[in-house]
Amino acid sequence: MEEFAYIAGPVLLIILGVFFKRLNKWSFLVVSLLIIASAIYHRFLFDFNVTILPENFSWSKSLRKVVVFRLDSIYYGFLGAFFGFYYTNLWLRFRYVSFIIGGILFVVTHVYILINKLNPDSFSTFFNVYYLSLLAISIVLTFPMFANWKSNKVLLKPITNISLWSYSIYLINYSIVLLSLQRYIQISELSLIGKFGVLLLYLALTFVLSYLLFTFFEYPILKFRDSGRYKRWFKN
């Protein structure tokens, strides 16, 4: 999804540049808001038009993993980057308030789900239209706090390492680790302790494989990209 998000924004900016000739920070904001509005609109259409629930309906496959419905989740982050860059003073001044509001929104959203026993696979309008936006907004509201968080030395190294391995984790955690575990282990039939053990195995495999992928593939490529020899190719 990230790849499509990073293509859609620049393409729209180019189109705006053709018509208005001059682009500025507001062009970036308008494009971000247009993409967010488009994704929400398409989720409304999905919820409105599907009047007969398909057999074996899967909310995850039918909506959550479909790019056109999810582009807004990336662009909420773009909005956060916009305000963090252009309105840094406000970003810092209200970081605690923003964090509290984001935390409350996150908790209230999930408490509402528990109280009403909502299930996304039962074709709920709440999940189809509202949930994904509320989740993304609640997370973005915590950004000012975490972006300026000064970590102690104990947490600094693991947080730094996880951030370095993040793309490898993204590539490996589901397609290689989770699907493999689900293929060979009947997780639904395990006891609570057994499921916890599978969770620990999942995390261990994800981090180990991500470390190997980053160390022996991604990092060498990044070093080559930043090397003088690579840069000279483009100077010539």
Coordinates of C-alpha atoms in Angstrom, one line a residue:
M1 CA 0.0 0.0 0.0
E2 CA 2.8 2.4 0.8
E3 CA 4.1 2.2 -2.7
F4 CA 0.8 3.3 -4.2
A5 CA 0.5 6.1 -1.6
Y6 CA 3.9 7.4 -2.5
I7 CA 3.0 7.4 -6.2
A8 CA -0.6 8.9 -5.9
G9 CA 0.5 12.0 -4.0
P10 CA 3.3 13.1 -6.4
V11 CA 1.1 12.4 -9.5
L12 CA -1.7 14.6 -8.1
L13 CA 0.9 17.3 -7.3
I14 CA 2.2 17.2 -10.9
I15 CA -1.4 17.5 -12.1
L16 CA -2.0 20.5 -9.9
G17 CA 1.3 22.0 -11.1
V18 CA 0.0 21.8 -14.7
F19 CA -3.1 23.8 -13.9
F20 CA -1.8 26.2 -11.3
K21 CA 1.9 26.5 -12.4
R22 CA 3.1 27.1 -8.8
L23 CA 3.1 24.7 -6.0
N24 CA 3.5 25.5 -2.3
K25 CA 2.8 23.9 1.1
W26 CA -0.9 24.3 0.7
S27 CA -0.8 22.2 -2.5
F28 CA 0.7 19.3 -0.4
L29 CA -2.1 19.8 2.2
V30 CA -4.9 19.8 -0.5
V31 CA -3.6 16.7 -2.1
S32 CA -3.4 14.9 1.2
L33 CA -6.9 15.9 2.1
L34 CA -8.2 14.9 -1.3
I35 CA -6.7 11.4 -1.0
I36 CA -8.1 11.0 2.5
A37 CA -11.5 12.1 1.4
S38 CA -11.4 9.8 -1.6
A39 CA -10.6 6.7 0.5
I40 CA -13.4 7.5 3.0
Y41 CA -15.8 8.1 0.1
H42 CA -15.0 4.7 -1.4
R43 CA -15.5 3.0 1.9
F44 CA -18.9 4.6 2.1
L45 CA -19.7 3.3 -1.3
F46 CA -18.6 -0.1 -0.4
D47 CA -20.8 -0.2 2.7
F48 CA -23.8 1.3 0.8
N49 CA -23.6 -0.9 -2.3
V50 CA -23.0 -4.3 -0.8
T51 CA -26.6 -5.0 0.2
I52 CA -26.3 -8.8 0.2
L53 CA -23.5 -10.2 2.4
P54 CA -21.3 -12.5 0.3
E55 CA -20.8 -16.1 1.5
N56 CA -17.8 -16.4 3.8
F57 CA -17.4 -12.6 3.8
S58 CA -13.9 -11.5 5.0
W59 CA -13.7 -7.9 6.0
S60 CA -9.9 -8.1 6.0
K61 CA -9.7 -9.4 2.4
S62 CA -12.6 -7.4 1.0
L63 CA -11.7 -4.0 2.5
R64 CA -8.8 -3.8 5.0
K65 CA -6.3 -5.0 2.5
V66 CA -7.6 -3.2 -0.6
V67 CA -5.4 -0.2 -1.5
V68 CA -8.2 2.1 -2.7
F69 CA -9.9 1.9 0.7
R70 CA -6.7 2.3 2.8
L71 CA -4.7 5.1 1.2
D72 CA -5.9 7.5 3.8
S73 CA -4.0 5.7 6.5
I74 CA -0.7 6.8 5.0
Y75 CA -1.9 10.4 4.4
Y76 CA -3.0 11.0 8.0
G77 CA 0.8 10.6 8.6
F78 CA 1.4 13.1 5.9
L79 CA -0.9 15.6 7.7
G80 CA 1.1 15.0 10.8
A81 CA 4.4 15.6 8.9
F82 CA 2.9 18.8 7.4
F83 CA 2.0 20.3 10.8
G84 CA 5.3 19.0 12.4
F85 CA 7.3 20.7 9.7
Y86 CA 5.5 24.0 9.1
Y87 CA 3.9 24.6 12.5
T88 CA 6.6 23.1 14.8
N89 CA 5.8 25.4 17.7
L90 CA 2.2 24.3 17.8
W91 CA 3.3 20.7 17.3
L92 CA 5.5 20.9 20.4
R93 CA 3.2 23.1 22.5
F94 CA 0.2 20.7 22.3
R95 CA 2.1 17.4 22.3
Y96 CA 0.8 16.3 25.7
V97 CA -2.8 17.3 24.9
S98 CA -2.6 15.6 21.6
F99 CA -1.2 12.5 23.1
I100 CA -4.0 12.3 25.7
I101 CA -6.7 12.9 23.1
G102 CA -5.1 10.2 20.9
G103 CA -4.9 7.8 23.7
I104 CA -8.5 8.4 24.8
L105 CA -9.8 8.1 21.2
F106 CA -7.9 4.8 20.8
V107 CA -9.3 3.3 24.1
V108 CA -12.9 4.6 23.6
T109 CA -13.0 3.2 20.0
H110 CA -12.0 -0.3 21.2
V111 CA -14.2 -0.2 24.3
Y112 CA -17.1 0.7 22.0
I113 CA -16.3 -2.4 20.0
L114 CA -16.2 -4.6 23.1
I115 CA -19.4 -3.3 24.6
N116 CA -21.4 -3.6 21.4
K117 CA -19.6 -7.0 20.5
L118 CA -18.9 -5.7 17.0
N119 CA -17.3 -8.1 14.5
P120 CA -15.9 -6.8 11.2
D121 CA -16.8 -10.0 9.4
S122 CA -20.5 -9.4 10.2
F123 CA -20.4 -6.4 7.8
S124 CA -20.6 -3.6 10.3
T125 CA -20.8 0.0 9.0
F126 CA -18.6 1.0 11.9
F127 CA -15.8 -1.2 10.7
N128 CA -16.4 -0.5 7.0
V129 CA -16.4 3.3 7.3
Y130 CA -15.3 4.6 10.6
Y131 CA -12.9 2.3 12.4
L132 CA -9.8 2.5 10.2
S133 CA -10.0 6.4 10.2
L134 CA -10.4 6.6 13.9
L135 CA -7.5 4.2 14.5
A136 CA -5.2 6.2 12.2
I137 CA -6.2 9.5 13.7
S138 CA -5.7 8.2 17.2
I139 CA -2.2 7.1 16.3
V140 CA -1.3 10.3 14.5
L141 CA -2.3 12.3 17.5
T142 CA 0.5 10.6 19.5
F143 CA 3.2 11.6 17.0
P144 CA 4.1 15.0 18.5
M145 CA 4.8 13.3 21.8
F146 CA 6.8 10.4 20.5
A147 CA 8.6 12.5 17.8
N148 CA 10.1 14.6 20.7
W149 CA 10.6 11.8 23.2
K150 CA 14.1 11.6 24.7
S151 CA 14.8 8.0 25.3
N152 CA 17.1 6.8 28.0
K153 CA 20.2 4.7 27.2
V154 CA 18.5 1.4 28.1
L155 CA 15.7 1.9 25.5
L156 CA 17.8 3.8 22.9
K157 CA 19.5 0.8 21.3
P158 CA 16.5 -1.6 20.9
I159 CA 14.3 1.3 19.6
T160 CA 17.0 2.3 17.1
N161 CA 17.5 -1.3 16.0
I162 CA 13.7 -1.9 15.5
S163 CA 13.5 1.3 13.5
L164 CA 16.4 0.1 11.3
W165 CA 14.8 -3.3 10.8
S166 CA 11.3 -1.9 10.3
Y167 CA 11.1 -2.5 6.5
S168 CA 12.5 -6.0 6.9
I169 CA 9.9 -6.7 9.6
Y170 CA 7.2 -5.4 7.3
L171 CA 8.3 -7.7 4.5
I172 CA 8.8 -10.8 6.7
N173 CA 6.3 -10.8 9.6
Y174 CA 3.2 -11.9 7.6
S175 CA 4.0 -13.6 4.4
I176 CA 7.0 -15.6 5.7
V177 CA 6.5 -16.0 9.4
L178 CA 2.8 -15.9 10.2
L179 CA 1.6 -17.8 7.2
S180 CA 4.2 -20.5 7.8
L181 CA 3.2 -20.9 11.4
Q182 CA -0.5 -21.0 10.5
R183 CA 0.3 -23.7 7.9
Y184 CA 2.0 -26.1 10.3
I185 CA 0.4 -25.2 13.6
Q186 CA -3.4 -25.3 14.4
I187 CA -3.3 -22.2 16.5
S188 CA -7.1 -22.2 17.2
E189 CA -6.8 -25.6 18.9
L190 CA -4.1 -24.6 21.3
S191 CA -4.5 -23.7 24.9
L192 CA -3.9 -20.2 26.1
I193 CA -0.3 -21.1 27.1
G194 CA 0.2 -22.7 23.8
K195 CA -1.0 -19.6 21.9
F196 CA 1.3 -17.5 24.0
G197 CA 4.2 -19.8 23.1
V198 CA 3.3 -19.4 19.4
L199 CA 3.3 -15.6 19.9
L200 CA 6.8 -15.7 21.4
L201 CA 8.0 -18.0 18.5
Y202 CA 6.4 -15.6 16.0
L203 CA 8.2 -12.6 17.5
A204 CA 11.5 -14.4 17.8
L205 CA 11.4 -15.6 14.2
T206 CA 10.3 -12.2 12.9
F207 CA 13.1 -10.3 14.6
V208 CA 15.8 -12.9 13.8
L209 CA 14.9 -13.1 10.1
S210 CA 14.5 -9.3 9.9
Y211 CA 18.0 -8.8 11.4
L212 CA 19.5 -11.2 8.9
L213 CA 17.7 -9.6 5.9
F214 CA 18.7 -6.1 7.0
T215 CA 22.3 -7.1 7.8
F216 CA 23.1 -9.2 4.8
F217 CA 20.9 -7.6 2.1
E218 CA 19.3 -4.2 2.9
Y219 CA 22.3 -2.6 4.7
P220 CA 24.9 -3.6 2.0
I221 CA 22.6 -2.1 -0.7
L222 CA 22.2 1.1 1.3
K223 CA 26.0 1.4 1.8
F224 CA 26.4 0.9 -2.0
R225 CA 23.8 3.5 -2.7
D226 CA 25.6 6.1 -0.5
S227 CA 29.1 5.2 -1.8
G228 CA 31.1 7.5 -4.0
R229 CA 31.4 5.0 -6.7
Y230 CA 27.6 4.7 -7.1
K231 CA 27.2 8.5 -7.1
R232 CA 29.9 9.0 -9.8
W233 CA 27.8 6.9 -12.2
F234 CA 25.1 9.6 -12.2
K235 CA 27.6 12.5 -12.4
N236 CA 28.9 11.1 -15.6

